[in-house]
Coordinates of N, CA and C and ligand atoms in Angstrom, one line a residue:
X345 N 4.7 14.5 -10.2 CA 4.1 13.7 -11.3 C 3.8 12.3 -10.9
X346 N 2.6 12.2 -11.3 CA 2.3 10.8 -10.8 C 1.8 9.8 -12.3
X347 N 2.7 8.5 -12.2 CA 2.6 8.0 -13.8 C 2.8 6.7 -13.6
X348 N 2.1 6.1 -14.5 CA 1.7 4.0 -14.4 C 2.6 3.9 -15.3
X349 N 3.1 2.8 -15.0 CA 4.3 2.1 -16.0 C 3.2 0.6 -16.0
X350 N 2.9 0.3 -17.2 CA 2.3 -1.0 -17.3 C 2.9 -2.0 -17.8
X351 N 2.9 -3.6 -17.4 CA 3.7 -4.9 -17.6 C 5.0 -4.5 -17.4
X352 N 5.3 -3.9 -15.8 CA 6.9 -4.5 -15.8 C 7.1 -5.9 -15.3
X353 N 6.2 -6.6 -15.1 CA 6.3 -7.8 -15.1 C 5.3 -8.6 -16.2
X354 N 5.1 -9.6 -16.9 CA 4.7 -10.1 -17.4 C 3.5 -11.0 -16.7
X355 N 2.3 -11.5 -17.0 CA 1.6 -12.6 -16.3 C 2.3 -13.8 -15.7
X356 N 2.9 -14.2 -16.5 CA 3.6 -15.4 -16.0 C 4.6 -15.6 -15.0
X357 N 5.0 -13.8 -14.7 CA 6.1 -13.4 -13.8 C 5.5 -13.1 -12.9
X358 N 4.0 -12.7 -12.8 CA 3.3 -12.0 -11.5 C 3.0 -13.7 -10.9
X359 N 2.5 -14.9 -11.7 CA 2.1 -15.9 -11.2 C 3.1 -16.8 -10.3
X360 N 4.5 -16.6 -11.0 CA 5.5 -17.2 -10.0 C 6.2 -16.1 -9.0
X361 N 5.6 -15.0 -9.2 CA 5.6 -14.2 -7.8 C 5.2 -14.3 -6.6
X362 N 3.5 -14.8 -7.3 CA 2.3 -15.3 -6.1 C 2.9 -16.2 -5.6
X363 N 3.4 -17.3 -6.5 CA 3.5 -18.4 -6.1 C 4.7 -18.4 -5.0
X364 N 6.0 -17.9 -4.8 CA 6.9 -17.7 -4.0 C 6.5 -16.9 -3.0
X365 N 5.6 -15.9 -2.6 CA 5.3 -15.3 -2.0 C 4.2 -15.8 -1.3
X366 N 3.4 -16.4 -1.3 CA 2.2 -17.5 -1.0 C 3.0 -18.4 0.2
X367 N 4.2 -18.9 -0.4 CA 4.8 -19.8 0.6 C 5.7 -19.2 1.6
X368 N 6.1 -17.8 1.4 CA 6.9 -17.2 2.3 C 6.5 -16.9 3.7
X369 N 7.3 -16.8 4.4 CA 6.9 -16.2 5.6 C 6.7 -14.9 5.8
X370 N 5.4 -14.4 6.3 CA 5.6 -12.9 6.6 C 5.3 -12.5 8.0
X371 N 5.9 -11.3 8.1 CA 5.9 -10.5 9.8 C 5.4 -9.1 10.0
X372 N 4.9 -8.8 10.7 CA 4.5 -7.4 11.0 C 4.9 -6.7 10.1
X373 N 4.5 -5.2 9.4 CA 5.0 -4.4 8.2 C 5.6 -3.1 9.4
X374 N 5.4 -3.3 10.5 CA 5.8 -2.2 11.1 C 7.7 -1.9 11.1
X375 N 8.2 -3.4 10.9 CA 9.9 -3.4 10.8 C 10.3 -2.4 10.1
X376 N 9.4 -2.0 9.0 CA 10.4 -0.9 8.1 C 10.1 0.5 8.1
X377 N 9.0 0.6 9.1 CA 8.5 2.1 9.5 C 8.9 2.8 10.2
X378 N 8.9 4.0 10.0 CA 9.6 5.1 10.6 C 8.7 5.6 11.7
X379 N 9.1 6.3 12.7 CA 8.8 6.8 14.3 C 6.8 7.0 13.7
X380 N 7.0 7.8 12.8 CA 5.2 8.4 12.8 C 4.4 7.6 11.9
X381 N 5.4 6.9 11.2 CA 4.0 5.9 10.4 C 3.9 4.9 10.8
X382 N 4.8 4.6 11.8 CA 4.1 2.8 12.4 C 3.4 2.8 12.9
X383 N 2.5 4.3 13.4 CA 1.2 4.4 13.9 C 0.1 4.5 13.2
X384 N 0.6 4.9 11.8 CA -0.5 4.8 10.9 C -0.7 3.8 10.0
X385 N 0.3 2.4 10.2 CA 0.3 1.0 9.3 C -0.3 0.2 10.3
X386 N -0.8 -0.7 9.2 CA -1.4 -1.8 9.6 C -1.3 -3.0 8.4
X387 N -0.3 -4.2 8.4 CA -0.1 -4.5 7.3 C 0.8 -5.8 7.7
X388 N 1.5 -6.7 6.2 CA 2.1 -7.4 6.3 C 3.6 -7.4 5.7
X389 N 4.9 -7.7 5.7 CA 5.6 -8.0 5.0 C 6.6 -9.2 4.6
X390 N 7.4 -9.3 4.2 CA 8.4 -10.6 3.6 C 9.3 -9.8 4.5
X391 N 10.1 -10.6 5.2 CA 11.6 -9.6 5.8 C 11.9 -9.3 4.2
X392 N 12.9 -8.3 4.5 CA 14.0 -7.5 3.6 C 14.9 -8.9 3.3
X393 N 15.3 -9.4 3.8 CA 16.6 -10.3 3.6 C 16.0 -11.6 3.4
X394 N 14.7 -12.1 3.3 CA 14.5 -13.4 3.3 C 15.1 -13.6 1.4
X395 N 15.4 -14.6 1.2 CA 15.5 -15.4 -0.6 C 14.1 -15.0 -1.5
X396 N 12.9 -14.8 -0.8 CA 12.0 -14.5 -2.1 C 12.3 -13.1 -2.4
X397 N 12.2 -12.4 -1.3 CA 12.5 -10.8 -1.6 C 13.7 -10.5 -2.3
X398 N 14.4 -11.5 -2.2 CA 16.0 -11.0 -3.3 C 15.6 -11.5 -4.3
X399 N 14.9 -12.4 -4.7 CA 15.2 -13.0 -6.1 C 13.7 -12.3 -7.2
X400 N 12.5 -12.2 -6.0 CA 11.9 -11.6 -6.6 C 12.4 -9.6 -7.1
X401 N 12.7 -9.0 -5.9 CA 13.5 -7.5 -6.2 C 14.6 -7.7 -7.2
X402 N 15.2 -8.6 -7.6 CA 16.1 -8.8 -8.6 C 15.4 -8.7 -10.0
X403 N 14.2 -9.7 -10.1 CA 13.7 -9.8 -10.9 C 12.9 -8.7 -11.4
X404 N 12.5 -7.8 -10.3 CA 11.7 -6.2 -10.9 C 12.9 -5.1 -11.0
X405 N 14.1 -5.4 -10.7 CA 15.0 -4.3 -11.0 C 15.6 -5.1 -12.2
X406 N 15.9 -5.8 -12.8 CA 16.0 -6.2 -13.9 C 15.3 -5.6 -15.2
X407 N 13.6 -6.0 -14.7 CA 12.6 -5.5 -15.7 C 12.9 -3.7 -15.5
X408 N 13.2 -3.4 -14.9 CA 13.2 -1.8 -15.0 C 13.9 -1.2 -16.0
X409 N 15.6 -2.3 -15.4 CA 16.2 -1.3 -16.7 C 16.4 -1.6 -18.0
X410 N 15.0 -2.2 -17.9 CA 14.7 -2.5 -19.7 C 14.0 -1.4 -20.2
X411 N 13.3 -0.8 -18.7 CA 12.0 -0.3 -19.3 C 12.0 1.0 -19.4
X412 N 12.1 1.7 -21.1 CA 12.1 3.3 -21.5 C 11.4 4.1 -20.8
X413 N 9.9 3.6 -20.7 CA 9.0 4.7 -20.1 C 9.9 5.0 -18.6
X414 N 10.0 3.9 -17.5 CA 10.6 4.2 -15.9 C 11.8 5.0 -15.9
X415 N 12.5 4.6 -16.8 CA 14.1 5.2 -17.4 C 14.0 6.5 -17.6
X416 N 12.9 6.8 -18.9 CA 12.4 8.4 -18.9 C 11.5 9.5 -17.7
X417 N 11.1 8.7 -17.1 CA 10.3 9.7 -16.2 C 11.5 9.3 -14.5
X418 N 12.1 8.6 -14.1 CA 12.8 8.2 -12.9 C 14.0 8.9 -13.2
X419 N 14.5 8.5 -14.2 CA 16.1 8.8 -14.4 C 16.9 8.2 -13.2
X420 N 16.7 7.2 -13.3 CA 17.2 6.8 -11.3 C 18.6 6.2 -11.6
X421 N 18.9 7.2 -10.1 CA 20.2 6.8 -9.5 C 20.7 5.9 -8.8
X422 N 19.6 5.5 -7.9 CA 19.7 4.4 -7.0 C 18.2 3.9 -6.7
X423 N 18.1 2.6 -6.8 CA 16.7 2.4 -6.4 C 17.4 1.3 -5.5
X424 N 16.1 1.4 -4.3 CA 16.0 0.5 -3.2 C 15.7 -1.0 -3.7
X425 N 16.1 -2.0 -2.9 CA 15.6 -3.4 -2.9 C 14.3 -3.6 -2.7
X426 N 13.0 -3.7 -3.7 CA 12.0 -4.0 -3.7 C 11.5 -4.8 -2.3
X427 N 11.3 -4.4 -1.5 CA 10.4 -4.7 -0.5 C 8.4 -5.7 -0.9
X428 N 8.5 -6.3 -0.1 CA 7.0 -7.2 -0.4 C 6.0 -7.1 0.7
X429 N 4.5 -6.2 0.4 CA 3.6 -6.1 1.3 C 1.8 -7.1 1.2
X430 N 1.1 -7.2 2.0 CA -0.1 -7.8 2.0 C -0.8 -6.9 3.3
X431 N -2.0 -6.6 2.8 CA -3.1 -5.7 3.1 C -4.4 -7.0 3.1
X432 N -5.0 -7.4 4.4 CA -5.9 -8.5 4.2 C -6.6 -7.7 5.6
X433 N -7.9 -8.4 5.4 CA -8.9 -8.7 6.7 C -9.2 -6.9 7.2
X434 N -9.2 -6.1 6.3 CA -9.7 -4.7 6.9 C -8.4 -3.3 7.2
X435 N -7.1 -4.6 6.8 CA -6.3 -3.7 7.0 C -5.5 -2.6 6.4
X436 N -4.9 -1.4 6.7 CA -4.7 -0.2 6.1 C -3.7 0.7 5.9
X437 N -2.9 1.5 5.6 CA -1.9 2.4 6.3 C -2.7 3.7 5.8
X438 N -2.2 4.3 7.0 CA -3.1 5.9 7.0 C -2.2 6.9 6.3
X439 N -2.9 8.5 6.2 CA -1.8 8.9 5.7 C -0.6 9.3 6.4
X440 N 0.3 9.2 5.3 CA 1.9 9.6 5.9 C 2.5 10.1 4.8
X441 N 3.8 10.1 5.3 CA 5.1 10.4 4.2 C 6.6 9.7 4.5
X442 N 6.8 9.2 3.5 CA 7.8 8.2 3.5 C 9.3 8.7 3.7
X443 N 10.3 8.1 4.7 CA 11.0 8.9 5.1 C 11.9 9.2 3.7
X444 N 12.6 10.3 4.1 CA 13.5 10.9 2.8 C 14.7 10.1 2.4
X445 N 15.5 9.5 3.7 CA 16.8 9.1 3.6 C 16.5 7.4 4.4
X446 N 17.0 6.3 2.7 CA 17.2 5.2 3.6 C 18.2 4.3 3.7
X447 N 18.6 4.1 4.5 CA 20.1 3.0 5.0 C 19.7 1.4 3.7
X448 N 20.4 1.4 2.9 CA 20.1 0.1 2.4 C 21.0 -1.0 2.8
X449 N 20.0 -2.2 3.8 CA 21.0 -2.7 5.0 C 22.0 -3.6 4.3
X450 N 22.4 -3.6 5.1 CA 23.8 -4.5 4.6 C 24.6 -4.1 4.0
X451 N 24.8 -2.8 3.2 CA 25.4 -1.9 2.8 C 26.0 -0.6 3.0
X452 N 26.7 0.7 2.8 CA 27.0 1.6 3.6 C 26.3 2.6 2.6
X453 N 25.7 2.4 1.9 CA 24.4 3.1 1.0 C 23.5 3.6 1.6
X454 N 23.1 4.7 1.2 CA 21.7 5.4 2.2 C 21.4 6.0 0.5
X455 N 20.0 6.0 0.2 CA 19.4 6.4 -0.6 C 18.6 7.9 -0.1
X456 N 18.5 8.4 -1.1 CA 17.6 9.8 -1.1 C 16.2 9.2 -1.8
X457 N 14.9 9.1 -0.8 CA 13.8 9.1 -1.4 C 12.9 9.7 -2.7
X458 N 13.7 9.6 -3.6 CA 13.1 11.0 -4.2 C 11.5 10.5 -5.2
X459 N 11.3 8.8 -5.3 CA 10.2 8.8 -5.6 C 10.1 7.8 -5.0
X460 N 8.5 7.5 -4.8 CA 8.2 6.0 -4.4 C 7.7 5.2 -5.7
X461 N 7.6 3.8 -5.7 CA 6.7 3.1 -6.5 C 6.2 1.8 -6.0
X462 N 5.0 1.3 -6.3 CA 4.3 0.6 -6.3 C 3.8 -0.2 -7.0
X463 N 4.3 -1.5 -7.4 CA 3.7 -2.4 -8.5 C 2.8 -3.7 -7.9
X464 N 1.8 -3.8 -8.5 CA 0.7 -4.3 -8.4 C 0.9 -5.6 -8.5
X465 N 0.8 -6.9 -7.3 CA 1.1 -8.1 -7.8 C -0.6 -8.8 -7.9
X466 N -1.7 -8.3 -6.9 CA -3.1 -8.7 -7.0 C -3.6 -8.0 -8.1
X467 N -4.6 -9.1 -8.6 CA -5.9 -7.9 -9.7 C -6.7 -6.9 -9.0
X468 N -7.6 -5.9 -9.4 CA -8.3 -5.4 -9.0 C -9.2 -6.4 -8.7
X469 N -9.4 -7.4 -8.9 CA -11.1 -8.3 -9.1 C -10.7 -8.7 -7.6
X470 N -9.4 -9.1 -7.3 CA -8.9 -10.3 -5.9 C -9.2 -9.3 -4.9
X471 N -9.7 -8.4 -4.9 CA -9.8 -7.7 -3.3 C -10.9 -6.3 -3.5
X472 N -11.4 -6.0 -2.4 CA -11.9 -4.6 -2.2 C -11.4 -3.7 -1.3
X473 N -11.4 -2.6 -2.3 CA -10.7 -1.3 -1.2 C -9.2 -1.4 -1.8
X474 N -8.2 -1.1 -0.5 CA -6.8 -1.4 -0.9 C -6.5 0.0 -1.8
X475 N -6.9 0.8 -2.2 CA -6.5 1.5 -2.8 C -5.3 2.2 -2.3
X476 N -4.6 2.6 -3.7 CA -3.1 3.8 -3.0 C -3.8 5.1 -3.5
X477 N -4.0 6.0 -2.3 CA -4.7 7.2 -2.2 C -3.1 8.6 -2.5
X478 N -2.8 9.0 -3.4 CA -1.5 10.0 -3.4 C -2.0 11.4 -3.4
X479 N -1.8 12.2 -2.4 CA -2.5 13.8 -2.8 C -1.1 14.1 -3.0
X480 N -1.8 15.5 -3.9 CA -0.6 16.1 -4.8 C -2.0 17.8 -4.8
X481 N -1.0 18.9 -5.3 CA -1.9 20.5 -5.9 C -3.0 19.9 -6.1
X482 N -3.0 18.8 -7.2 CA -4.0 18.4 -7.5 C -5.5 18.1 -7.1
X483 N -5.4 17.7 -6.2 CA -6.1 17.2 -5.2 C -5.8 15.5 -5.2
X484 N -6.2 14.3 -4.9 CA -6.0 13.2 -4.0 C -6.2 12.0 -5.3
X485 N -4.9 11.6 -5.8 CA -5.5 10.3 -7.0 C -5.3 8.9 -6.0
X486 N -6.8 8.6 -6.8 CA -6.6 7.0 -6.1 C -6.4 6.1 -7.5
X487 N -5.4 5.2 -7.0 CA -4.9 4.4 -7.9 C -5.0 2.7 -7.2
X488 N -5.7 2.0 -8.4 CA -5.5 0.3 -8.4 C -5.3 -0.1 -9.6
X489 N -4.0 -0.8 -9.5 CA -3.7 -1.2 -11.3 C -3.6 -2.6 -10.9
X490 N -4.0 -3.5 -12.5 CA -3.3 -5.0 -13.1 C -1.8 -5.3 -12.6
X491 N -2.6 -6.7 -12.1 CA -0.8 -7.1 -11.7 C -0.1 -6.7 -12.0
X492 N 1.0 -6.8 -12.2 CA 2.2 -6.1 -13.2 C 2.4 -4.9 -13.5
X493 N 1.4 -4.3 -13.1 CA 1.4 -2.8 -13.7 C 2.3 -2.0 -11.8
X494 N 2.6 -0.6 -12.2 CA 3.0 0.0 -11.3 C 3.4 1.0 -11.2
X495 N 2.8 1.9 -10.2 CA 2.9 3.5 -9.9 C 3.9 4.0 -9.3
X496 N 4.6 4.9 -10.3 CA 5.7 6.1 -9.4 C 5.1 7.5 -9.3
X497 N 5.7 8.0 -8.1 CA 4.5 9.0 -7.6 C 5.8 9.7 -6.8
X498 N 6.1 11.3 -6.2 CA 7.2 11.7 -5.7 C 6.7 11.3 -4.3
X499 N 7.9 10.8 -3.6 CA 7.7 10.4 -2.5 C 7.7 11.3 -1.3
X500 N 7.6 13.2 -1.7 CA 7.0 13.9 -0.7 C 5.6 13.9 -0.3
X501 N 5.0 13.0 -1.5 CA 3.7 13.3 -1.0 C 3.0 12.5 -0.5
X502 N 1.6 13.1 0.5 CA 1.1 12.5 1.6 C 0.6 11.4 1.0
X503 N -0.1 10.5 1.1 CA -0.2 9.2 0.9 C -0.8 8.0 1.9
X504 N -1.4 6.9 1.6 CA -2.2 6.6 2.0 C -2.9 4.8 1.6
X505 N -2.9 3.9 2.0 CA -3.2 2.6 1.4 C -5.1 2.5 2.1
X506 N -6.2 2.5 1.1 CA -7.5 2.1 1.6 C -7.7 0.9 2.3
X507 N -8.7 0.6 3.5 CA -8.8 -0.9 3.9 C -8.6 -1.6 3.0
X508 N -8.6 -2.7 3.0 CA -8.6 -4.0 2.2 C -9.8 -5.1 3.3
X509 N -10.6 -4.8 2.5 CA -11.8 -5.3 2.7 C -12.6 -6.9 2.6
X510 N -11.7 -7.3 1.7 CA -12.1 -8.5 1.0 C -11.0 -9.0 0.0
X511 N -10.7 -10.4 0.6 CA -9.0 -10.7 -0.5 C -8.3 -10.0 0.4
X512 N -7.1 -10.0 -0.5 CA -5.6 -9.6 -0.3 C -4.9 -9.2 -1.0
X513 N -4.5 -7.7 -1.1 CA -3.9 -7.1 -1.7 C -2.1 -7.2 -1.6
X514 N -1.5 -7.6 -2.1 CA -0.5 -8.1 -2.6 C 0.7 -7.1 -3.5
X515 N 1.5 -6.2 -3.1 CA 2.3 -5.7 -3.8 C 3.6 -5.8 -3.3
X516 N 4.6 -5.1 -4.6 CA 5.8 -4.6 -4.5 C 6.1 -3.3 -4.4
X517 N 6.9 -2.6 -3.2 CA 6.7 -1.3 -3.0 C 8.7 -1.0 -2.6
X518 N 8.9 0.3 -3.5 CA 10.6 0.8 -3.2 C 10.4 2.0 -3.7
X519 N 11.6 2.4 -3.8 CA 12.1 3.9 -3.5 C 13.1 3.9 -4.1
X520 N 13.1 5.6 -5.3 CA 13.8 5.7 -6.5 C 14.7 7.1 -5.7
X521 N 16.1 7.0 -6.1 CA 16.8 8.2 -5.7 C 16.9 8.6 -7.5
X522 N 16.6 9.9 -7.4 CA 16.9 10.1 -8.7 C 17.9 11.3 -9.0
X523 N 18.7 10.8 -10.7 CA 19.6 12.0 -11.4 C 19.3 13.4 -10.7
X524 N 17.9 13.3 -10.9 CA 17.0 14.8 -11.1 C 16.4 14.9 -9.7
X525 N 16.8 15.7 -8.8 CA 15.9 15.3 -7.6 C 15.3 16.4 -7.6
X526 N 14.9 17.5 -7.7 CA 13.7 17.9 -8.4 C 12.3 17.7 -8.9
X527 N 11.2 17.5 -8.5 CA 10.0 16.6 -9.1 C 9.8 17.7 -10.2
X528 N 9.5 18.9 -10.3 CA 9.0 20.2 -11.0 C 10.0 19.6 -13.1
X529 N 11.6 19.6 -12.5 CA 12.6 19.5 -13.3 C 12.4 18.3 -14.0
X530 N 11.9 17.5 -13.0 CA 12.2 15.9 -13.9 C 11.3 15.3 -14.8
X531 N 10.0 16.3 -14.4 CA 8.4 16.3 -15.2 C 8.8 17.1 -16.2
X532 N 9.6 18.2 -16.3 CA 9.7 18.8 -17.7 C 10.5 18.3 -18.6
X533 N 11.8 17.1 -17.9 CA 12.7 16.3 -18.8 C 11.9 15.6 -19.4
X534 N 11.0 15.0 -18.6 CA 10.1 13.5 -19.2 C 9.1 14.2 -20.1
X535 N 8.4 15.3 -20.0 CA 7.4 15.8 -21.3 C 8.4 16.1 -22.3
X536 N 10.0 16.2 -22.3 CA 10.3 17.0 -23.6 C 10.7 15.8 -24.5
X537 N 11.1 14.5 -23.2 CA 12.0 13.4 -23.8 C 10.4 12.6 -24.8
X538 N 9.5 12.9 -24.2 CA 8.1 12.0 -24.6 C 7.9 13.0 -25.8
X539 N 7.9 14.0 -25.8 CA 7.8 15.0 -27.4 C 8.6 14.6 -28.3
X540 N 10.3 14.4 -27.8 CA 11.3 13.9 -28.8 C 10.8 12.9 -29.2
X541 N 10.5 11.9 -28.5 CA 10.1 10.4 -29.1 C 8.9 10.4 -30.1
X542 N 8.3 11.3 -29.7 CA 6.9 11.5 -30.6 C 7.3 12.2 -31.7
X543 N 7.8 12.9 -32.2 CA 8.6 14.0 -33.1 C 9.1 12.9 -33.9
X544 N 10.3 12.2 -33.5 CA 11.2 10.8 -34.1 C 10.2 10.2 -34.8
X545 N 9.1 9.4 -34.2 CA 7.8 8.6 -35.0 C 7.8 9.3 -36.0
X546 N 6.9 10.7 -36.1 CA 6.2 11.3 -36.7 C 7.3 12.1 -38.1
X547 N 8.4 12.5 -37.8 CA 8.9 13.3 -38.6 C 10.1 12.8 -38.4
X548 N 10.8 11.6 -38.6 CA 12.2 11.4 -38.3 C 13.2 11.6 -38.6
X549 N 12.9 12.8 -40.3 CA 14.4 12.9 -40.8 C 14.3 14.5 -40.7
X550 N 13.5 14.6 -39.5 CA 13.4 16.5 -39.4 C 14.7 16.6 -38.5
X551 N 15.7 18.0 -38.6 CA 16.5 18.6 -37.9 C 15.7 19.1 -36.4
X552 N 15.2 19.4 -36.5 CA 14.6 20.1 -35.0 C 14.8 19.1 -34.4
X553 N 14.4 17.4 -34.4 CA 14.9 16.3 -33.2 C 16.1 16.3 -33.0
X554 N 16.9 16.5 -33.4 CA 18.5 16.7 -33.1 C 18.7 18.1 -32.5
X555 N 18.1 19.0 -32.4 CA 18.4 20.4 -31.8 C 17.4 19.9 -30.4
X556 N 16.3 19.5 -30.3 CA 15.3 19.2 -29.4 C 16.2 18.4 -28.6
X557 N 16.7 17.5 -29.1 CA 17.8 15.9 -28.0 C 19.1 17.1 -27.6
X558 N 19.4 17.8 -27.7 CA 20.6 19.0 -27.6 C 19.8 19.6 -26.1
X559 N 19.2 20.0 -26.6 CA 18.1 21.2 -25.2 C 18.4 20.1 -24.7
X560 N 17.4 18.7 -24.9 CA 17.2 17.8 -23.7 C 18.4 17.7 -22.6
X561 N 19.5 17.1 -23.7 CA 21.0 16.5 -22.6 C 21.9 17.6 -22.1
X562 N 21.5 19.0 -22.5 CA 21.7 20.2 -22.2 C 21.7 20.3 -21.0
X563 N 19.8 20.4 -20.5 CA 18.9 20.2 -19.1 C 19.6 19.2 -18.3
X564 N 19.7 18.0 -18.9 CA 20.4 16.9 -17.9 C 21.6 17.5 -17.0
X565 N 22.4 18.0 -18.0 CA 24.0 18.2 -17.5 C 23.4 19.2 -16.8
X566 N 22.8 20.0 -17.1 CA 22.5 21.3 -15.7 C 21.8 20.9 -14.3
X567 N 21.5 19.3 -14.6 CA 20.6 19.5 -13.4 C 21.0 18.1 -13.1
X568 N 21.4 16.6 -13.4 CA 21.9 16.2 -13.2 C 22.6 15.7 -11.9
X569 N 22.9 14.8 -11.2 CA 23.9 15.0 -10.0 C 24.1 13.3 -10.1
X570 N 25.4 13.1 -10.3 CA 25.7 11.6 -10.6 C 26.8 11.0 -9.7
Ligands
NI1473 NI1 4.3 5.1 2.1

């Protein structure tokens, strides 16, 4: 399942993002790639440990666990420290796939990849190209969202960043271990949990939402792993 979560940052949050990020230092994006994709990136990053990247990753793991919709479709167990990327002057990453298992440094934590996401710190207007290309059964969605906005997508699948043509494409990119590691499982929690919510609006003093939130946390405990 591939799904936008819109304004986990606010405007005013994306602008003191720029603004910290503008002054930071960045270095090769190859530091955090794995054996087969550092052949297919081409890019920029913030180290992992510099002060912007902690205070800004703080500040988007904060907005998360405010946020119902990420809550309901992630169910996350562990999410990685927001990492910070820049795509300028033609540059790209080809397709790949992100590795499954990551060491979160400084810690004795290793996370299970089980989704990636991507939140948008440039507009669409600031750059050309840049797109995030995800194939899935589906066939291949290309996604460019509003600052603030941001894509979770399961992180087995192949994937892809378009040149950046013009401007500078600008994001925050990490990796969700989830309750549910399952993608098939976790897409049918989040349609039943988004039906319950819809049912609640619509009919709130009906019994079936209480039998329906039963099935739900039923699923959970079956599938769950905490
Ligand atoms: Ni990737």
């Amino acid at each position: 399942m591939l799904i936008e979560i819109p304004d986990v940052l606010q405007s005013e949050e994306v602008a003191h993002a720029r603004r910290l990020l503008d002054a930071a230092e960045w270095v090769d994006g190859r530091v955090t790639a794995g054996h087969q994709s550092a052949r297919a990136k081409d890019n920029a990053q913030v180290p992992q440990d510099h002060p912007v990247a902690r205070e800004l990753g703080s500040l988007i793991l904060g907005s998360l666990e405010r946020n119902p919709l990420f809550l309901s479709a992630a169910l996350p167990q562990r999410v990685y420290p927001p990492l910070f990327n820049r795509y300028s002057g033609g540059q790209s990453f080809r397709n790949h796939v992100d590795n499954a298992v990551r060491p979160v440094p400084g810690t004795p934590i290793r996370i299970r990849t089980d989704l990636s996401a991507t939140l948008f710190l440039a507009d669409p207007d600031e750059y050309d190209g840049g797109e995030l290309c995800v194939e899935d059964t589906y066939g291949v969605h290309a996604v460019k969202l509003p600052a603030g906005h941001m894509v979770l997508y399961p992180a087995s699948s192949l994937h892809n960043v378009q040149a950046v043509t013009r401007g500078a494409r600008i994001a925050a990119f990490f990796w969700i271990q989830s309750m549910v590691r399952d993608d098939g499982a976790r897409t049918l929690l989040f349609d039943l949990d988004t039906a319950i919510q819809r049912l609640g609006l619509d009919l709130p003093e009906h019994e079936v939402g209480t039998q329906l939130t039963a099935v739900y946390h039923n699923l959970l405990r079956r599938w769950a792993e905490v």
